[in-house]
Coordinates of C-alpha atoms in Angstrom, one line a residue:
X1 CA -235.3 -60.8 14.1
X2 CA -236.4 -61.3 17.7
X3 CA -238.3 -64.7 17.1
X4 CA -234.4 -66.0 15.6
X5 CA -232.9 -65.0 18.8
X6 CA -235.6 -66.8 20.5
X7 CA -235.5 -69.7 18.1
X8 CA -231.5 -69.7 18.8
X9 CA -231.5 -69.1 22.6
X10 CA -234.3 -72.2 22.6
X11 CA -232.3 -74.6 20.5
X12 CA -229.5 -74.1 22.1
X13 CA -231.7 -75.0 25.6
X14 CA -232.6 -78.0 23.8
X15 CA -229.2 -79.0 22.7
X16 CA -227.5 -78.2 26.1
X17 CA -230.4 -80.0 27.3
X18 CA -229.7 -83.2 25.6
X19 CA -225.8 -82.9 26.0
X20 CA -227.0 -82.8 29.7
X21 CA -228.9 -85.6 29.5
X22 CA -226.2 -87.8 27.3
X23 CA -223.8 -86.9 29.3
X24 CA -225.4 -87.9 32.5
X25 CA -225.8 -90.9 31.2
X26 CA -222.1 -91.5 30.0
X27 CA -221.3 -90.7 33.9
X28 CA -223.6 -92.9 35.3
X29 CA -222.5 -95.7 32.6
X30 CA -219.1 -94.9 34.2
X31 CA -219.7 -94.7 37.5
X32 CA -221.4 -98.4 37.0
X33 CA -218.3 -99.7 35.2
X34 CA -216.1 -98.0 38.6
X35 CA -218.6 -99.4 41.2
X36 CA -217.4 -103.1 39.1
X37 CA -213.5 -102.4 38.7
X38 CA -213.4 -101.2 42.5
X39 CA -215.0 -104.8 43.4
X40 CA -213.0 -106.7 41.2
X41 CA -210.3 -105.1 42.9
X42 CA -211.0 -105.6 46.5
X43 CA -211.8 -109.2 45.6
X44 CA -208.0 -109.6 43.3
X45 CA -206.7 -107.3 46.6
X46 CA -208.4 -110.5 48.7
X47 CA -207.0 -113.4 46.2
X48 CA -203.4 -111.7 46.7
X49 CA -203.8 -111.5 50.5
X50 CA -204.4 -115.2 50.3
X51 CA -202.0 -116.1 48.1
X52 CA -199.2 -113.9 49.6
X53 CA -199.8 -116.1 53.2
X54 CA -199.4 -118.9 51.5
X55 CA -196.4 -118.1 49.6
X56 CA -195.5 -116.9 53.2
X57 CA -196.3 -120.9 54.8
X58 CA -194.4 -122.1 52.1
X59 CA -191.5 -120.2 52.4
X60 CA -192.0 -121.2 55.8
X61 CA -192.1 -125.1 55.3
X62 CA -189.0 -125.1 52.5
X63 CA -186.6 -123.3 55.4
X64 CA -187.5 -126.2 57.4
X65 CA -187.3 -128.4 55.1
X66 CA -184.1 -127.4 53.8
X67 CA -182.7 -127.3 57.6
X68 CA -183.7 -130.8 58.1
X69 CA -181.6 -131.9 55.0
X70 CA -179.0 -129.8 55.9
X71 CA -179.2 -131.8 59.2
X72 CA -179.6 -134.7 57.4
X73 CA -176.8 -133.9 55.5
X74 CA -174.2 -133.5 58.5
X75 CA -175.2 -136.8 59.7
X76 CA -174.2 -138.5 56.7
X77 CA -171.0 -136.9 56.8
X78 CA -170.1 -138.7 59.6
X79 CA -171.8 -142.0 57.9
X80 CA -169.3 -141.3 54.5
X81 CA -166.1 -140.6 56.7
X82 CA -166.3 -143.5 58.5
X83 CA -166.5 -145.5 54.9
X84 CA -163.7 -143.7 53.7
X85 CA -162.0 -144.5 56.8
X86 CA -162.8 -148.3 56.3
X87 CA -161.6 -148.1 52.8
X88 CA -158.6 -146.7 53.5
X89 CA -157.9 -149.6 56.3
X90 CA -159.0 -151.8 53.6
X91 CA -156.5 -150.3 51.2
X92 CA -153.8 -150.8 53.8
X93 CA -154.7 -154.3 54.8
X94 CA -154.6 -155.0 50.8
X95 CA -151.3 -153.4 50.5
X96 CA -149.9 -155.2 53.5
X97 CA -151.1 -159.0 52.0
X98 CA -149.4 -158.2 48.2
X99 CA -146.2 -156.4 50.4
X100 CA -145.9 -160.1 52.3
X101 CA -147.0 -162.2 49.3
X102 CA -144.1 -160.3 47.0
X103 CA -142.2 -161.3 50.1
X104 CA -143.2 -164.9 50.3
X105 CA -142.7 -165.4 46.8
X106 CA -139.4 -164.0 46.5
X107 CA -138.2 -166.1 49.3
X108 CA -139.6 -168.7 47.9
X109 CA -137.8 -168.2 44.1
X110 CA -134.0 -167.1 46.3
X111 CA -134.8 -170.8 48.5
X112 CA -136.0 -173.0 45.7
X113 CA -132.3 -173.3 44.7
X114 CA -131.6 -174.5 48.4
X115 CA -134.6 -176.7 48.3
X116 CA -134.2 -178.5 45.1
X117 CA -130.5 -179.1 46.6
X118 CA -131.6 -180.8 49.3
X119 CA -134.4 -182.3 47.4
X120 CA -131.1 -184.0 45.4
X121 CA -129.0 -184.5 48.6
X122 CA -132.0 -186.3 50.1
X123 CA -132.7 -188.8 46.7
X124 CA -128.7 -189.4 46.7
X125 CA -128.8 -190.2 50.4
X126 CA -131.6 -192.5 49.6
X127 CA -130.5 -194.3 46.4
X128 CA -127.2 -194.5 48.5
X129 CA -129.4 -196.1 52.2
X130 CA -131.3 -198.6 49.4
X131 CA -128.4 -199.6 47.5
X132 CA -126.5 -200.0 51.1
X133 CA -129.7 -202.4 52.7
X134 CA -129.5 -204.3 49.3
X135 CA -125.8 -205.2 49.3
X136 CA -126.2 -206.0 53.1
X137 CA -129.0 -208.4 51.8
X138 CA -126.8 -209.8 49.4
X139 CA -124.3 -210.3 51.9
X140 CA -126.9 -211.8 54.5
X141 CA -127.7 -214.7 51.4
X142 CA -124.6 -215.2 50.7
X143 CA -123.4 -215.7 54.1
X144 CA -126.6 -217.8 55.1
X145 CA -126.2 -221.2 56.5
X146 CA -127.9 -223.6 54.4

């Protein structure tokens, strides 16, 4: 019964032996596959320290950028008043020509009365100077020494 003890104790030598060994192995495996992620990381942990300053430059350049159009902006302010200003003089102007055209026009419809009167006064006075100088020519004929 000894030599089973022996043969027991010895295979179970062997066994822890080769879970030892596998073992081992497993941790080295992993210690490899560490040893990689920890310089994948340092170079992602590089990548994001570049990328992060030039998310910073660019954050950088649209602040300035977006003050010069606000700048930009405010200038044309002034550029757009003065346009609405010259519209609105325009608009005035406009206004003032139709106020003194209605004018003209109405003056012109409450004299066109008085006109076409003395348009007939004057063709009366005329007919009336022409018939006068013709009888005076008839007279002149008439009284002609011959």
């Amino acid at each position: 019964m000894e030599i089973i003890l022996y043969l027991s104790v010895a295979l179970i030598a062997v066994a822890f032996t080769v879970l030892v060994v596998f073992i081992s192995k497993t941790l080295k495996s992993l210690q490899l596959t560490l040893t990689n992620v920890a310089k994948t990381l340092d170079g992602l942990e590089n990548q994001m320290d570049g990328v992060s300053r030039e998310t910073t430059d660019l954050l950088h350049k649209t602040n300035r950028l977006a003050d010069d159009i606000q700048h930009k902006s405010e200038s044309l302010n002034s550029v757009f008043h003065g346009v609405r200003e010259i519209g609105d003089s325009l608009s005035t102007v406009s206004h003032s020509v139709k106020n003194v055209s209605t004018r003209i026009a109405r003056e012109g419809e409450r004299k066109s009365d008085t006109v076409s009167q003395v348009v007939q006064w004057s063709n009366a006075a005329l007919d009336i100077w022409e018939k006068w100088q013709l009888r005076n020519r008839k007279i002149e004929k008439t009284t002609e020494p011959k």
